[in-house]
Short mmCIF file of C-alpha atoms in Angstrom, two decimals:
data_model
loop_
_atom_site.label_atom_id
_atom_site.label_comp_id
_atom_site.label_asym_id
_atom_site.label_seq_id
_atom_site.Cartn_x
_atom_site.Cartn_y
_atom_site.Cartn_z
CA UNK A 1 79.21 -83.01 -62.21
CA UNK A 2 79.20 -79.48 -63.52
CA UNK A 3 76.80 -78.70 -66.39
CA UNK A 4 77.78 -76.34 -69.15
CA UNK A 5 75.10 -73.76 -69.85
CA UNK A 6 74.34 -71.77 -72.94
CA UNK A 7 72.47 -68.54 -73.34
CA UNK A 8 72.41 -65.98 -76.09
CA UNK A 9 70.22 -63.56 -77.93
CA UNK A 10 68.14 -64.10 -81.02
CA UNK A 11 68.37 -60.78 -82.83
CA UNK A 12 66.33 -61.30 -85.97
CA UNK A 13 62.86 -60.51 -84.64
CA UNK A 14 61.30 -57.48 -82.98
CA UNK A 15 60.74 -56.97 -79.29
CA UNK A 16 62.31 -58.77 -76.35
CA UNK A 17 64.26 -61.81 -77.51
CA UNK A 18 65.80 -64.52 -75.39
CA UNK A 19 67.48 -67.83 -76.04
CA UNK A 20 68.51 -70.33 -73.37
CA UNK A 21 69.49 -73.98 -73.12
CA UNK A 22 69.95 -75.56 -69.71
CA UNK A 23 72.46 -78.30 -70.55
CA UNK A 24 75.22 -79.02 -73.02
CA UNK A 25 74.63 -82.22 -75.00
CA UNK A 26 77.63 -84.49 -75.58
CA UNK A 27 77.24 -87.81 -77.38
CA UNK A 28 77.19 -90.65 -74.87
CA UNK A 29 76.84 -88.29 -71.89
CA UNK A 30 74.18 -88.10 -69.19
CA UNK A 31 72.17 -85.47 -71.05
CA UNK A 32 72.22 -87.62 -74.20
CA UNK A 33 70.87 -90.53 -72.16
CA UNK A 34 68.08 -88.39 -70.69
CA UNK A 35 67.12 -87.00 -74.11
CA UNK A 36 67.07 -90.46 -75.71
CA UNK A 37 64.74 -91.66 -72.98
CA UNK A 38 62.48 -88.67 -73.48
CA UNK A 39 62.37 -88.98 -77.24
CA UNK A 40 62.55 -92.69 -78.00
CA UNK A 41 61.78 -94.70 -74.87
CA UNK A 42 58.48 -93.28 -73.66
CA UNK A 43 59.81 -91.34 -70.67
CA UNK A 44 56.94 -88.85 -70.68
CA UNK A 45 57.20 -88.12 -66.97
CA UNK A 46 60.88 -87.22 -67.42
CA UNK A 47 59.90 -84.74 -70.17
CA UNK A 48 57.62 -82.86 -67.78
CA UNK A 49 60.16 -83.04 -64.96
CA UNK A 50 62.89 -81.61 -67.20
CA UNK A 51 60.53 -78.77 -68.16
CA UNK A 52 59.88 -78.09 -64.48
CA UNK A 53 63.63 -78.14 -63.74
CA UNK A 54 64.33 -75.76 -66.61
CA UNK A 55 61.68 -73.33 -65.34
CA UNK A 56 62.89 -73.65 -61.76
CA UNK A 57 66.42 -72.69 -62.82
CA UNK A 58 65.25 -69.70 -64.86
CA UNK A 59 62.45 -68.27 -62.72
CA UNK A 60 64.77 -66.28 -60.42
CA UNK A 61 66.32 -64.57 -63.47
CA UNK A 62 63.02 -63.16 -64.77
CA UNK A 63 63.50 -65.10 -68.01
CA UNK A 64 59.78 -65.79 -68.43
CA UNK A 65 58.63 -62.28 -67.52
CA UNK A 66 56.49 -60.88 -70.31
CA UNK A 67 56.19 -64.20 -72.16
CA UNK A 68 52.57 -64.65 -73.25
CA UNK A 69 52.65 -68.19 -74.67
CA UNK A 70 54.86 -71.25 -74.83
CA UNK A 71 54.84 -72.85 -78.31
CA UNK A 72 56.25 -76.37 -78.47
CA UNK A 73 57.91 -77.36 -81.74
CA UNK A 74 55.28 -79.60 -83.35
CA UNK A 75 55.71 -83.15 -84.57
CA UNK A 76 54.17 -84.34 -87.81
CA UNK A 77 50.84 -86.13 -87.08
CA UNK A 78 52.28 -89.47 -88.30
CA UNK A 79 55.27 -89.22 -85.94
CA UNK A 80 52.98 -88.12 -83.11
CA UNK A 81 50.80 -91.19 -83.68
CA UNK A 82 53.84 -93.47 -83.74
CA UNK A 83 55.53 -91.98 -80.65
CA UNK A 84 52.30 -91.27 -78.80
CA UNK A 85 53.44 -87.88 -77.47
CA UNK A 86 55.44 -84.79 -78.37
CA UNK A 87 58.42 -84.41 -76.03
CA UNK A 88 58.55 -80.65 -76.71
CA UNK A 89 54.89 -80.33 -75.73
CA UNK A 90 55.56 -82.16 -72.46
CA UNK A 91 58.61 -79.95 -71.76
CA UNK A 92 56.38 -76.91 -72.34
CA UNK A 93 53.77 -78.32 -69.95
CA UNK A 94 56.43 -78.72 -67.26
CA UNK A 95 57.58 -75.14 -67.81
CA UNK A 96 53.99 -73.92 -67.75
CA UNK A 97 53.30 -75.70 -64.47
CA UNK A 98 56.10 -73.72 -62.80
CA UNK A 99 55.63 -70.37 -64.55
CA UNK A 100 51.91 -70.10 -65.25
CA UNK A 101 52.67 -69.22 -68.90
CA UNK A 102 50.06 -71.04 -71.01
CA UNK A 103 51.00 -73.57 -73.68
CA UNK A 104 49.64 -72.69 -77.12
CA UNK A 105 49.57 -75.78 -79.29
CA UNK A 106 48.06 -76.30 -82.72
CA UNK A 107 48.69 -72.93 -84.38
CA UNK A 108 52.11 -74.01 -85.63
CA UNK A 109 51.98 -77.22 -87.68
CA UNK A 110 54.60 -79.47 -89.26
CA UNK A 111 53.61 -80.20 -92.85
CA UNK A 112 56.16 -82.90 -93.75
CA UNK A 113 57.21 -85.98 -91.86
CA UNK A 114 60.86 -85.32 -92.58
CA UNK A 115 63.67 -87.65 -91.60
CA UNK A 116 65.44 -87.21 -88.31
CA UNK A 117 68.20 -84.62 -88.43
CA UNK A 118 70.51 -86.34 -85.96
CA UNK A 119 72.99 -87.46 -88.63
CA UNK A 120 72.68 -84.53 -91.05
CA UNK A 121 75.20 -81.78 -91.74
CA UNK A 122 74.41 -78.12 -91.12
CA UNK A 123 73.52 -77.59 -94.80
CA UNK A 124 71.39 -80.75 -94.92
CA UNK A 125 69.54 -79.61 -91.78
CA UNK A 126 68.81 -76.22 -93.33
CA UNK A 127 67.53 -77.84 -96.54
CA UNK A 128 65.49 -80.38 -94.55
CA UNK A 129 63.55 -77.61 -92.78
CA UNK A 130 62.59 -75.44 -95.78
CA UNK A 131 58.78 -75.08 -95.82
CA UNK A 132 58.54 -77.55 -92.95
CA UNK A 133 56.05 -75.55 -90.88
CA UNK A 134 52.94 -73.47 -91.47
CA UNK A 135 50.40 -71.56 -89.42
CA UNK A 136 46.97 -73.07 -88.89
CA UNK A 137 43.81 -71.57 -87.47
CA UNK A 138 43.29 -68.05 -86.20
CA UNK A 139 46.69 -66.63 -85.29
CA UNK A 140 45.38 -63.16 -84.35
CA UNK A 141 45.75 -64.14 -80.70
CA UNK A 142 49.54 -64.03 -81.23
CA UNK A 143 49.60 -60.51 -82.70
CA UNK A 144 51.74 -58.25 -80.56
CA UNK A 145 52.56 -61.12 -78.19
CA UNK A 146 55.84 -62.51 -76.90
CA UNK A 147 55.99 -66.24 -77.64
CA UNK A 148 58.63 -68.69 -76.55
CA UNK A 149 59.43 -71.66 -78.77
CA UNK A 150 60.17 -74.81 -76.74
CA UNK A 151 62.27 -77.71 -78.04
CA UNK A 152 64.42 -80.46 -76.58
CA UNK A 153 67.76 -79.78 -78.33
CA UNK A 154 69.27 -76.86 -80.24
CA UNK A 155 71.93 -77.99 -82.69
CA UNK A 156 72.20 -75.77 -85.75
CA UNK A 157 69.00 -73.85 -85.10
CA UNK A 158 67.49 -74.99 -88.40
CA UNK A 159 64.24 -76.33 -86.92
CA UNK A 160 63.71 -73.44 -84.51
CA UNK A 161 64.67 -70.97 -87.25
CA UNK A 162 62.09 -72.51 -89.59
CA UNK A 163 59.44 -72.16 -86.87
CA UNK A 164 60.44 -68.56 -86.17
CA UNK A 165 60.40 -67.68 -89.88
CA UNK A 166 56.76 -68.78 -90.12
CA UNK A 167 55.77 -67.02 -86.90
CA UNK A 168 57.53 -63.81 -87.99
CA UNK A 169 54.68 -63.18 -90.44
CA UNK A 170 52.40 -62.42 -87.47
CA UNK A 171 52.17 -58.69 -86.83
CA UNK A 172 54.13 -57.45 -83.81
CA UNK A 173 55.21 -60.87 -82.56
CA UNK A 174 58.34 -61.28 -80.40
CA UNK A 175 59.97 -64.69 -80.47
CA UNK A 176 62.25 -66.27 -77.88
CA UNK A 177 63.63 -69.78 -77.59
CA UNK A 178 64.20 -72.19 -74.72
CA UNK A 179 65.59 -75.70 -75.05
CA UNK A 180 66.66 -78.33 -72.60
CA UNK A 181 70.06 -78.80 -74.27
CA UNK A 182 72.34 -77.46 -76.98
CA UNK A 183 75.14 -79.02 -78.93
CA UNK A 184 77.58 -78.07 -81.65
#
């Protein structure tokens, strides 16, 4: 089976900017099955393995060169308690294991336990992510750094855009994105 790949540039923020998704997500397809297992059926080991695979594919391209930190998209504490893990965090750990780029967790926080966006329109997704994230703790360590947001799926970019909007307030930050899959 041949996988469709996506890569593009995120041009809104200063510095080096990258965006990459390893697989194309199609409803009912193999990638959808893998993602459902990662997100809803406790397949934590698969999350890490997918992160390792993503890093393995990108390492020869120099994609991670100059990246200072991996920032997984956070879950709300209630959802984290219910699920028991953050699939984006585990993806980031798998990437980190292959690249040596440290995972920085806890500075970006989700403030609302919003509903899943899987059945929302583009406009509803945008509205659902307004003021969804905030910075917590001492973010000076991210000043002038290149951070890479890590998430499982890129659909409209609403969630990752909301994260990037909050991070953009940090002086001199460069923001890139990597996801396991993308969909329309």
